[in-house]
mmCIF file with all atom_site columns, C-alpha atoms in Angstrom:
data_model
loop_
_atom_site.group_PDB
_atom_site.id
_atom_site.type_symbol
_atom_site.label_atom_id
_atom_site.label_alt_id
_atom_site.label_comp_id
_atom_site.label_asym_id
_atom_site.label_entity_id
_atom_site.label_seq_id
_atom_site.pdbx_PDB_ins_code
_atom_site.Cartn_x
_atom_site.Cartn_y
_atom_site.Cartn_z
_atom_site.occupancy
_atom_site.B_iso_or_equiv
_atom_site.pdbx_formal_charge
_atom_site.auth_seq_id
_atom_site.auth_comp_id
_atom_site.auth_asym_id
_atom_site.auth_atom_id
_atom_site.pdbx_PDB_model_num
ATOM 1   C CA . UNK A 1 1   ? 0.000   0.000   0.000   1.00 0.00 ? 1   UNK A CA 1
ATOM 2   C CA . UNK A 1 2   ? 2.820   2.408   0.836   1.00 0.00 ? 2   UNK A CA 1
ATOM 3   C CA . UNK A 1 3   ? 4.469   1.757   -2.530  1.00 0.00 ? 3   UNK A CA 1
ATOM 4   C CA . UNK A 1 4   ? 1.247   2.464   -4.476  1.00 0.00 ? 4   UNK A CA 1
ATOM 5   C CA . UNK A 1 5   ? 0.725   5.734   -2.610  1.00 0.00 ? 5   UNK A CA 1
ATOM 6   C CA . UNK A 1 6   ? 4.342   6.720   -3.241  1.00 0.00 ? 6   UNK A CA 1
ATOM 7   C CA . UNK A 1 7   ? 4.068   6.126   -6.986  1.00 0.00 ? 7   UNK A CA 1
ATOM 8   C CA . UNK A 1 8   ? 0.881   8.252   -7.154  1.00 0.00 ? 8   UNK A CA 1
ATOM 9   C CA . UNK A 1 9   ? 2.543   11.157  -5.375  1.00 0.00 ? 9   UNK A CA 1
ATOM 10  C CA . UNK A 1 10  ? 5.682   10.862  -7.472  1.00 0.00 ? 10  UNK A CA 1
ATOM 11  C CA . UNK A 1 11  ? 3.811   10.996  -10.784 1.00 0.00 ? 11  UNK A CA 1
ATOM 12  C CA . UNK A 1 12  ? 1.818   14.058  -9.730  1.00 0.00 ? 12  UNK A CA 1
ATOM 13  C CA . UNK A 1 13  ? 5.036   15.848  -8.796  1.00 0.00 ? 13  UNK A CA 1
ATOM 14  C CA . UNK A 1 14  ? 6.467   15.331  -12.301 1.00 0.00 ? 14  UNK A CA 1
ATOM 15  C CA . UNK A 1 15  ? 4.108   17.552  -14.372 1.00 0.00 ? 15  UNK A CA 1
ATOM 16  C CA . UNK A 1 16  ? 5.698   19.041  -17.488 1.00 0.00 ? 16  UNK A CA 1
ATOM 17  C CA . UNK A 1 17  ? 5.862   22.790  -18.067 1.00 0.00 ? 17  UNK A CA 1
ATOM 18  C CA . UNK A 1 18  ? 4.999   24.126  -21.521 1.00 0.00 ? 18  UNK A CA 1
ATOM 19  C CA . UNK A 1 19  ? 7.912   25.145  -23.750 1.00 0.00 ? 19  UNK A CA 1
ATOM 20  C CA . UNK A 1 20  ? 7.737   26.992  -27.013 1.00 0.00 ? 20  UNK A CA 1
ATOM 21  C CA . UNK A 1 21  ? 6.146   29.881  -28.798 1.00 0.00 ? 21  UNK A CA 1
ATOM 22  C CA . UNK A 1 22  ? 2.952   30.315  -30.784 1.00 0.00 ? 22  UNK A CA 1
ATOM 23  C CA . UNK A 1 23  ? 2.110   33.254  -33.010 1.00 0.00 ? 23  UNK A CA 1
ATOM 24  C CA . UNK A 1 24  ? -1.099  34.529  -34.567 1.00 0.00 ? 24  UNK A CA 1
ATOM 25  C CA . UNK A 1 25  ? -1.867  37.027  -37.310 1.00 0.00 ? 25  UNK A CA 1
ATOM 26  C CA . UNK A 1 26  ? -4.992  38.568  -38.711 1.00 0.00 ? 26  UNK A CA 1
ATOM 27  C CA . UNK A 1 27  ? -6.536  37.129  -41.844 1.00 0.00 ? 27  UNK A CA 1
ATOM 28  C CA . UNK A 1 28  ? -4.717  38.085  -45.061 1.00 0.00 ? 28  UNK A CA 1
ATOM 29  C CA . UNK A 1 29  ? -5.925  41.352  -46.603 1.00 0.00 ? 29  UNK A CA 1
ATOM 30  C CA . UNK A 1 30  ? -8.070  42.292  -43.614 1.00 0.00 ? 30  UNK A CA 1
ATOM 31  C CA . UNK A 1 31  ? -7.722  44.612  -40.679 1.00 0.00 ? 31  UNK A CA 1
ATOM 32  C CA . UNK A 1 32  ? -6.392  42.949  -37.544 1.00 0.00 ? 32  UNK A CA 1
ATOM 33  C CA . UNK A 1 33  ? -8.908  44.828  -35.490 1.00 0.00 ? 33  UNK A CA 1
ATOM 34  C CA . UNK A 1 34  ? -9.917  48.236  -34.279 1.00 0.00 ? 34  UNK A CA 1
ATOM 35  C CA . UNK A 1 35  ? -8.828  50.429  -31.424 1.00 0.00 ? 35  UNK A CA 1
ATOM 36  C CA . UNK A 1 36  ? -11.471 52.390  -29.530 1.00 0.00 ? 36  UNK A CA 1
ATOM 37  C CA . UNK A 1 37  ? -10.532 55.429  -27.442 1.00 0.00 ? 37  UNK A CA 1
ATOM 38  C CA . UNK A 1 38  ? -12.719 55.105  -24.337 1.00 0.00 ? 38  UNK A CA 1
ATOM 39  C CA . UNK A 1 39  ? -11.591 58.495  -23.012 1.00 0.00 ? 39  UNK A CA 1
ATOM 40  C CA . UNK A 1 40  ? -9.611  59.199  -19.882 1.00 0.00 ? 40  UNK A CA 1
ATOM 41  C CA . UNK A 1 41  ? -6.558  57.344  -21.211 1.00 0.00 ? 41  UNK A CA 1
ATOM 42  C CA . UNK A 1 42  ? -8.422  54.028  -21.611 1.00 0.00 ? 42  UNK A CA 1
ATOM 43  C CA . UNK A 1 43  ? -8.510  52.053  -24.879 1.00 0.00 ? 43  UNK A CA 1
ATOM 44  C CA . UNK A 1 44  ? -10.121 48.835  -26.115 1.00 0.00 ? 44  UNK A CA 1
ATOM 45  C CA . UNK A 1 45  ? -8.523  46.684  -28.810 1.00 0.00 ? 45  UNK A CA 1
ATOM 46  C CA . UNK A 1 46  ? -11.201 44.702  -30.666 1.00 0.00 ? 46  UNK A CA 1
ATOM 47  C CA . UNK A 1 47  ? -9.937  41.882  -32.862 1.00 0.00 ? 47  UNK A CA 1
ATOM 48  C CA . UNK A 1 48  ? -11.176 41.117  -36.361 1.00 0.00 ? 48  UNK A CA 1
ATOM 49  C CA . UNK A 1 49  ? -11.777 37.441  -35.527 1.00 0.00 ? 49  UNK A CA 1
ATOM 50  C CA . UNK A 1 50  ? -10.874 34.804  -36.313 1.00 0.00 ? 50  UNK A CA 1
ATOM 51  C CA . UNK A 1 51  ? -7.135  35.128  -35.874 1.00 0.00 ? 51  UNK A CA 1
ATOM 52  C CA . UNK A 1 52  ? -4.902  32.525  -37.577 1.00 0.00 ? 52  UNK A CA 1
ATOM 53  C CA . UNK A 1 53  ? -1.956  30.547  -36.194 1.00 0.00 ? 53  UNK A CA 1
ATOM 54  C CA . UNK A 1 54  ? 1.128   31.798  -38.028 1.00 0.00 ? 54  UNK A CA 1
ATOM 55  C CA . UNK A 1 55  ? 3.756   29.550  -36.405 1.00 0.00 ? 55  UNK A CA 1
ATOM 56  C CA . UNK A 1 56  ? 4.355   27.234  -33.457 1.00 0.00 ? 56  UNK A CA 1
ATOM 57  C CA . UNK A 1 57  ? 7.480   25.771  -31.910 1.00 0.00 ? 57  UNK A CA 1
ATOM 58  C CA . UNK A 1 58  ? 8.247   23.031  -29.363 1.00 0.00 ? 58  UNK A CA 1
ATOM 59  C CA . UNK A 1 59  ? 4.977   22.088  -27.589 1.00 0.00 ? 59  UNK A CA 1
ATOM 60  C CA . UNK A 1 60  ? 3.016   24.157  -30.134 1.00 0.00 ? 60  UNK A CA 1
ATOM 61  C CA . UNK A 1 61  ? 4.651   22.527  -33.178 1.00 0.00 ? 61  UNK A CA 1
ATOM 62  C CA . UNK A 1 62  ? 1.686   20.155  -33.637 1.00 0.00 ? 62  UNK A CA 1
ATOM 63  C CA . UNK A 1 63  ? -0.693  23.073  -34.266 1.00 0.00 ? 63  UNK A CA 1
ATOM 64  C CA . UNK A 1 64  ? -1.213  23.476  -38.024 1.00 0.00 ? 64  UNK A CA 1
ATOM 65  C CA . UNK A 1 65  ? -0.522  26.896  -39.523 1.00 0.00 ? 65  UNK A CA 1
ATOM 66  C CA . UNK A 1 66  ? -3.880  28.508  -40.313 1.00 0.00 ? 66  UNK A CA 1
ATOM 67  C CA . UNK A 1 67  ? -5.690  27.101  -37.266 1.00 0.00 ? 67  UNK A CA 1
ATOM 68  C CA . UNK A 1 68  ? -8.229  29.722  -36.187 1.00 0.00 ? 68  UNK A CA 1
ATOM 69  C CA . UNK A 1 69  ? -9.272  31.107  -32.828 1.00 0.00 ? 69  UNK A CA 1
ATOM 70  C CA . UNK A 1 70  ? -11.169 34.105  -31.520 1.00 0.00 ? 70  UNK A CA 1
ATOM 71  C CA . UNK A 1 71  ? -9.453  36.655  -29.303 1.00 0.00 ? 71  UNK A CA 1
ATOM 72  C CA . UNK A 1 72  ? -11.276 38.520  -26.530 1.00 0.00 ? 72  UNK A CA 1
ATOM 73  C CA . UNK A 1 73  ? -11.118 42.324  -26.660 1.00 0.00 ? 73  UNK A CA 1
ATOM 74  C CA . UNK A 1 74  ? -8.385  43.876  -24.503 1.00 0.00 ? 74  UNK A CA 1
ATOM 75  C CA . UNK A 1 75  ? -9.148  47.036  -22.521 1.00 0.00 ? 75  UNK A CA 1
ATOM 76  C CA . UNK A 1 76  ? -6.091  48.828  -21.169 1.00 0.00 ? 76  UNK A CA 1
ATOM 77  C CA . UNK A 1 77  ? -4.722  52.187  -20.085 1.00 0.00 ? 77  UNK A CA 1
ATOM 78  C CA . UNK A 1 78  ? -2.182  54.189  -22.059 1.00 0.00 ? 78  UNK A CA 1
ATOM 79  C CA . UNK A 1 79  ? 1.297   53.189  -20.872 1.00 0.00 ? 79  UNK A CA 1
ATOM 80  C CA . UNK A 1 80  ? 0.209   49.836  -19.480 1.00 0.00 ? 80  UNK A CA 1
ATOM 81  C CA . UNK A 1 81  ? -2.364  48.350  -17.181 1.00 0.00 ? 81  UNK A CA 1
ATOM 82  C CA . UNK A 1 82  ? -5.140  45.916  -17.944 1.00 0.00 ? 82  UNK A CA 1
ATOM 83  C CA . UNK A 1 83  ? -8.592  46.970  -16.717 1.00 0.00 ? 83  UNK A CA 1
ATOM 84  C CA . UNK A 1 84  ? -9.451  43.309  -15.984 1.00 0.00 ? 84  UNK A CA 1
ATOM 85  C CA . UNK A 1 85  ? -7.870  39.926  -16.768 1.00 0.00 ? 85  UNK A CA 1
ATOM 86  C CA . UNK A 1 86  ? -9.084  38.060  -19.858 1.00 0.00 ? 86  UNK A CA 1
ATOM 87  C CA . UNK A 1 87  ? -9.580  34.437  -18.868 1.00 0.00 ? 87  UNK A CA 1
ATOM 88  C CA . UNK A 1 88  ? -9.198  33.114  -21.504 1.00 0.00 ? 88  UNK A CA 1
ATOM 89  C CA . UNK A 1 89  ? -7.799  35.557  -24.042 1.00 0.00 ? 89  UNK A CA 1
ATOM 90  C CA . UNK A 1 90  ? -8.094  32.785  -26.646 1.00 0.00 ? 90  UNK A CA 1
ATOM 91  C CA . UNK A 1 91  ? -8.711  29.036  -26.782 1.00 0.00 ? 91  UNK A CA 1
ATOM 92  C CA . UNK A 1 92  ? -8.850  26.345  -29.485 1.00 0.00 ? 92  UNK A CA 1
ATOM 93  C CA . UNK A 1 93  ? -8.626  22.554  -29.783 1.00 0.00 ? 93  UNK A CA 1
ATOM 94  C CA . UNK A 1 94  ? -6.479  20.504  -32.171 1.00 0.00 ? 94  UNK A CA 1
ATOM 95  C CA . UNK A 1 95  ? -5.780  16.767  -32.159 1.00 0.00 ? 95  UNK A CA 1
ATOM 96  C CA . UNK A 1 96  ? -7.540  16.086  -28.863 1.00 0.00 ? 96  UNK A CA 1
ATOM 97  C CA . UNK A 1 97  ? -5.663  18.857  -27.022 1.00 0.00 ? 97  UNK A CA 1
ATOM 98  C CA . UNK A 1 98  ? -7.058  22.180  -25.886 1.00 0.00 ? 98  UNK A CA 1
ATOM 99  C CA . UNK A 1 99  ? -4.743  25.189  -26.064 1.00 0.00 ? 99  UNK A CA 1
ATOM 100 C CA . UNK A 1 100 ? -5.548  28.447  -24.285 1.00 0.00 ? 100 UNK A CA 1
ATOM 101 C CA . UNK A 1 101 ? -3.996  31.575  -22.875 1.00 0.00 ? 101 UNK A CA 1
ATOM 102 C CA . UNK A 1 102 ? -5.119  33.749  -19.951 1.00 0.00 ? 102 UNK A CA 1
ATOM 103 C CA . UNK A 1 103 ? -4.057  37.405  -20.179 1.00 0.00 ? 103 UNK A CA 1
ATOM 104 C CA . UNK A 1 104 ? -3.446  38.532  -16.601 1.00 0.00 ? 104 UNK A CA 1
ATOM 105 C CA . UNK A 1 105 ? -1.477  41.793  -16.774 1.00 0.00 ? 105 UNK A CA 1
ATOM 106 C CA . UNK A 1 106 ? 0.072   44.407  -19.046 1.00 0.00 ? 106 UNK A CA 1
ATOM 107 C CA . UNK A 1 107 ? 3.401   46.053  -18.332 1.00 0.00 ? 107 UNK A CA 1
ATOM 108 C CA . UNK A 1 108 ? 3.571   48.069  -21.554 1.00 0.00 ? 108 UNK A CA 1
ATOM 109 C CA . UNK A 1 109 ? 1.049   49.707  -23.859 1.00 0.00 ? 109 UNK A CA 1
ATOM 110 C CA . UNK A 1 110 ? 2.899   51.960  -26.297 1.00 0.00 ? 110 UNK A CA 1
ATOM 111 C CA . UNK A 1 111 ? 1.690   53.829  -29.378 1.00 0.00 ? 111 UNK A CA 1
ATOM 112 C CA . UNK A 1 112 ? 4.272   54.315  -32.179 1.00 0.00 ? 112 UNK A CA 1
ATOM 113 C CA . UNK A 1 113 ? 4.865   58.045  -32.589 1.00 0.00 ? 113 UNK A CA 1
ATOM 114 C CA . UNK A 1 114 ? 1.632   58.731  -30.702 1.00 0.00 ? 114 UNK A CA 1
ATOM 115 C CA . UNK A 1 115 ? -0.475  57.181  -33.492 1.00 0.00 ? 115 UNK A CA 1
ATOM 116 C CA . UNK A 1 116 ? -3.160  54.614  -32.687 1.00 0.00 ? 116 UNK A CA 1
ATOM 117 C CA . UNK A 1 117 ? -2.337  52.779  -35.955 1.00 0.00 ? 117 UNK A CA 1
ATOM 118 C CA . UNK A 1 118 ? 0.873   51.499  -34.331 1.00 0.00 ? 118 UNK A CA 1
ATOM 119 C CA . UNK A 1 119 ? 0.511   49.733  -30.977 1.00 0.00 ? 119 UNK A CA 1
ATOM 120 C CA . UNK A 1 120 ? 2.705   47.450  -28.864 1.00 0.00 ? 120 UNK A CA 1
ATOM 121 C CA . UNK A 1 121 ? 1.352   45.572  -25.844 1.00 0.00 ? 121 UNK A CA 1
ATOM 122 C CA . UNK A 1 122 ? 3.542   43.402  -23.607 1.00 0.00 ? 122 UNK A CA 1
ATOM 123 C CA . UNK A 1 123 ? 2.550   41.542  -20.493 1.00 0.00 ? 123 UNK A CA 1
ATOM 124 C CA . UNK A 1 124 ? 2.125   38.307  -18.602 1.00 0.00 ? 124 UNK A CA 1
ATOM 125 C CA . UNK A 1 125 ? -0.320  35.469  -18.458 1.00 0.00 ? 125 UNK A CA 1
ATOM 126 C CA . UNK A 1 126 ? -0.720  31.720  -18.131 1.00 0.00 ? 126 UNK A CA 1
ATOM 127 C CA . UNK A 1 127 ? -0.558  29.222  -21.004 1.00 0.00 ? 127 UNK A CA 1
ATOM 128 C CA . UNK A 1 128 ? -2.555  25.987  -20.889 1.00 0.00 ? 128 UNK A CA 1
ATOM 129 C CA . UNK A 1 129 ? -2.243  22.828  -22.996 1.00 0.00 ? 129 UNK A CA 1
ATOM 130 C CA . UNK A 1 130 ? -4.053  19.598  -22.179 1.00 0.00 ? 130 UNK A CA 1
ATOM 131 C CA . UNK A 1 131 ? -1.604  17.228  -20.442 1.00 0.00 ? 131 UNK A CA 1
ATOM 132 C CA . UNK A 1 132 ? 0.835   19.964  -19.376 1.00 0.00 ? 132 UNK A CA 1
ATOM 133 C CA . UNK A 1 133 ? 1.225   21.998  -16.225 1.00 0.00 ? 133 UNK A CA 1
ATOM 134 C CA . UNK A 1 134 ? -0.127  25.558  -16.423 1.00 0.00 ? 134 UNK A CA 1
ATOM 135 C CA . UNK A 1 135 ? 2.878   27.708  -17.327 1.00 0.00 ? 135 UNK A CA 1
ATOM 136 C CA . UNK A 1 136 ? 3.606   31.386  -16.760 1.00 0.00 ? 136 UNK A CA 1
ATOM 137 C CA . UNK A 1 137 ? 4.112   33.096  -20.100 1.00 0.00 ? 137 UNK A CA 1
ATOM 138 C CA . UNK A 1 138 ? 5.206   36.407  -21.548 1.00 0.00 ? 138 UNK A CA 1
ATOM 139 C CA . UNK A 1 139 ? 3.218   37.758  -24.470 1.00 0.00 ? 139 UNK A CA 1
ATOM 140 C CA . UNK A 1 140 ? 3.779   40.432  -27.073 1.00 0.00 ? 140 UNK A CA 1
ATOM 141 C CA . UNK A 1 141 ? 1.256   41.990  -29.413 1.00 0.00 ? 141 UNK A CA 1
ATOM 142 C CA . UNK A 1 142 ? 2.065   44.391  -32.222 1.00 0.00 ? 142 UNK A CA 1
ATOM 143 C CA . UNK A 1 143 ? -0.398  46.211  -34.448 1.00 0.00 ? 143 UNK A CA 1
ATOM 144 C CA . UNK A 1 144 ? 0.804   48.287  -37.387 1.00 0.00 ? 144 UNK A CA 1
ATOM 145 C CA . UNK A 1 145 ? -1.643  49.627  -39.907 1.00 0.00 ? 145 UNK A CA 1
ATOM 146 C CA . UNK A 1 146 ? -3.898  46.750  -40.964 1.00 0.00 ? 146 UNK A CA 1
ATOM 147 C CA . UNK A 1 147 ? -1.626  44.010  -39.644 1.00 0.00 ? 147 UNK A CA 1
ATOM 148 C CA . UNK A 1 148 ? -1.770  42.566  -36.131 1.00 0.00 ? 148 UNK A CA 1
ATOM 149 C CA . UNK A 1 149 ? 0.522   39.865  -34.741 1.00 0.00 ? 149 UNK A CA 1
ATOM 150 C CA . UNK A 1 150 ? 0.477   38.222  -31.342 1.00 0.00 ? 150 UNK A CA 1
ATOM 151 C CA . UNK A 1 151 ? 2.922   35.769  -29.801 1.00 0.00 ? 151 UNK A CA 1
ATOM 152 C CA . UNK A 1 152 ? 3.235   34.088  -26.441 1.00 0.00 ? 152 UNK A CA 1
ATOM 153 C CA . UNK A 1 153 ? 6.647   33.020  -25.318 1.00 0.00 ? 153 UNK A CA 1
ATOM 154 C CA . UNK A 1 154 ? 7.808   30.397  -22.830 1.00 0.00 ? 154 UNK A CA 1
ATOM 155 C CA . UNK A 1 155 ? 11.577  30.365  -23.149 1.00 0.00 ? 155 UNK A CA 1
ATOM 156 C CA . UNK A 1 156 ? 12.689  27.068  -21.621 1.00 0.00 ? 156 UNK A CA 1
ATOM 157 C CA . UNK A 1 157 ? 15.741  28.721  -20.075 1.00 0.00 ? 157 UNK A CA 1
ATOM 158 C CA . UNK A 1 158 ? 13.563  31.033  -17.964 1.00 0.00 ? 158 UNK A CA 1
ATOM 159 C CA . UNK A 1 159 ? 11.211  28.427  -16.522 1.00 0.00 ? 159 UNK A CA 1
ATOM 160 C CA . UNK A 1 160 ? 11.702  28.220  -12.775 1.00 0.00 ? 160 UNK A CA 1
ATOM 161 C CA . UNK A 1 161 ? 10.401  24.986  -11.276 1.00 0.00 ? 161 UNK A CA 1
ATOM 162 C CA . UNK A 1 162 ? 7.732   25.586  -8.657  1.00 0.00 ? 162 UNK A CA 1
ATOM 163 C CA . UNK A 1 163 ? 8.146   24.062  -5.212  1.00 0.00 ? 163 UNK A CA 1
ATOM 164 C CA . UNK A 1 164 ? 6.681   20.576  -5.244  1.00 0.00 ? 164 UNK A CA 1
ATOM 165 C CA . UNK A 1 165 ? 4.149   21.334  -2.496  1.00 0.00 ? 165 UNK A CA 1
ATOM 166 C CA . UNK A 1 166 ? 5.678   18.895  -0.021  1.00 0.00 ? 166 UNK A CA 1
ATOM 167 C CA . UNK A 1 167 ? 5.345   15.744  -2.104  1.00 0.00 ? 167 UNK A CA 1
ATOM 168 C CA . UNK A 1 168 ? 9.046   14.923  -1.585  1.00 0.00 ? 168 UNK A CA 1
ATOM 169 C CA . UNK A 1 169 ? 8.581   15.208  2.159   1.00 0.00 ? 169 UNK A CA 1
ATOM 170 C CA . UNK A 1 170 ? 5.430   13.057  1.946   1.00 0.00 ? 170 UNK A CA 1
ATOM 171 C CA . UNK A 1 171 ? 7.336   10.388  -0.013  1.00 0.00 ? 171 UNK A CA 1
ATOM 172 C CA . UNK A 1 172 ? 10.097  10.369  2.593   1.00 0.00 ? 172 UNK A CA 1
ATOM 173 C CA . UNK A 1 173 ? 7.490   10.079  5.362   1.00 0.00 ? 173 UNK A CA 1
ATOM 174 C CA . UNK A 1 174 ? 5.697   7.185   3.654   1.00 0.00 ? 174 UNK A CA 1
ATOM 175 C CA . UNK A 1 175 ? 9.031   5.464   3.027   1.00 0.00 ? 175 UNK A CA 1
ATOM 176 C CA . UNK A 1 176 ? 10.038  5.891   6.688   1.00 0.00 ? 176 UNK A CA 1
ATOM 177 C CA . UNK A 1 177 ? 6.722   4.444   7.907   1.00 0.00 ? 177 UNK A CA 1
ATOM 178 C CA . UNK A 1 178 ? 7.069   1.481   5.525   1.00 0.00 ? 178 UNK A CA 1
ATOM 179 C CA . UNK A 1 179 ? 10.667  0.802   6.644   1.00 0.00 ? 179 UNK A CA 1
ATOM 180 C CA . UNK A 1 180 ? 9.655   1.031   10.328  1.00 0.00 ? 180 UNK A CA 1
ATOM 181 C CA . UNK A 1 181 ? 6.679   -1.312  9.759   1.00 0.00 ? 181 UNK A CA 1
ATOM 182 C CA . UNK A 1 182 ? 8.951   -3.803  7.978   1.00 0.00 ? 182 UNK A CA 1
ATOM 183 C CA . UNK A 1 183 ? 11.564  -3.557  10.782  1.00 0.00 ? 183 UNK A CA 1
ATOM 184 C CA . UNK A 1 184 ? 8.906   -4.236  13.445  1.00 0.00 ? 184 UNK A CA 1
ATOM 185 C CA . UNK A 1 185 ? 7.509   -7.169  11.487  1.00 0.00 ? 185 UNK A CA 1
ATOM 186 C CA . UNK A 1 186 ? 10.975  -8.721  11.147  1.00 0.00 ? 186 UNK A CA 1
ATOM 187 C CA . UNK A 1 187 ? 11.722  -8.139  14.852  1.00 0.00 ? 187 UNK A CA 1
ATOM 188 C CA . UNK A 1 188 ? 8.312   -9.660  15.823  1.00 0.00 ? 188 UNK A CA 1
ATOM 189 C CA . UNK A 1 189 ? 8.947   -12.814 13.776  1.00 0.00 ? 189 UNK A CA 1
ATOM 190 C CA . UNK A 1 190 ? 12.371  -13.285 15.417  1.00 0.00 ? 190 UNK A CA 1
ATOM 191 C CA . UNK A 1 191 ? 10.893  -13.226 18.920  1.00 0.00 ? 191 UNK A CA 1
#
């Protein structure tokens, strides 16, 4: 029984973080979206959905180029700051796996030369893929004229493993109890 419990804890402690990058663009020959000035330094970026997968690497390499998804509108303040998280920002399914991204914060919202036709957004969120551990991600969005591109990035060299929540300690405890029970059983049979 102790061995079965140990194996269950060990497998749950070995979840795999997502690695790779995925990028999206607006449909060819169409506007990527529209930017609405809400007044008071607040803006809303509305996407001309659907957006199309432009590329994918590593854990996103199985997503065919051209796969479509709808993006939620992003409302932000000039200079940075998300008015509320977008959970999810986008989601789609391919080959039995669901891919999604939650936009949680913006650190940068910059207009090129003060013009709303050129916009850069950068921030943080969480990437999800069926079978993988939720992974913190950095995203970048650039809109210039009629073209809009969006990429999320999970550089494998920046992933910091999260503490295992005590599963190592639990395994050691279970192992110690099993060894002590075995020792007592052997001592009892010798008596």
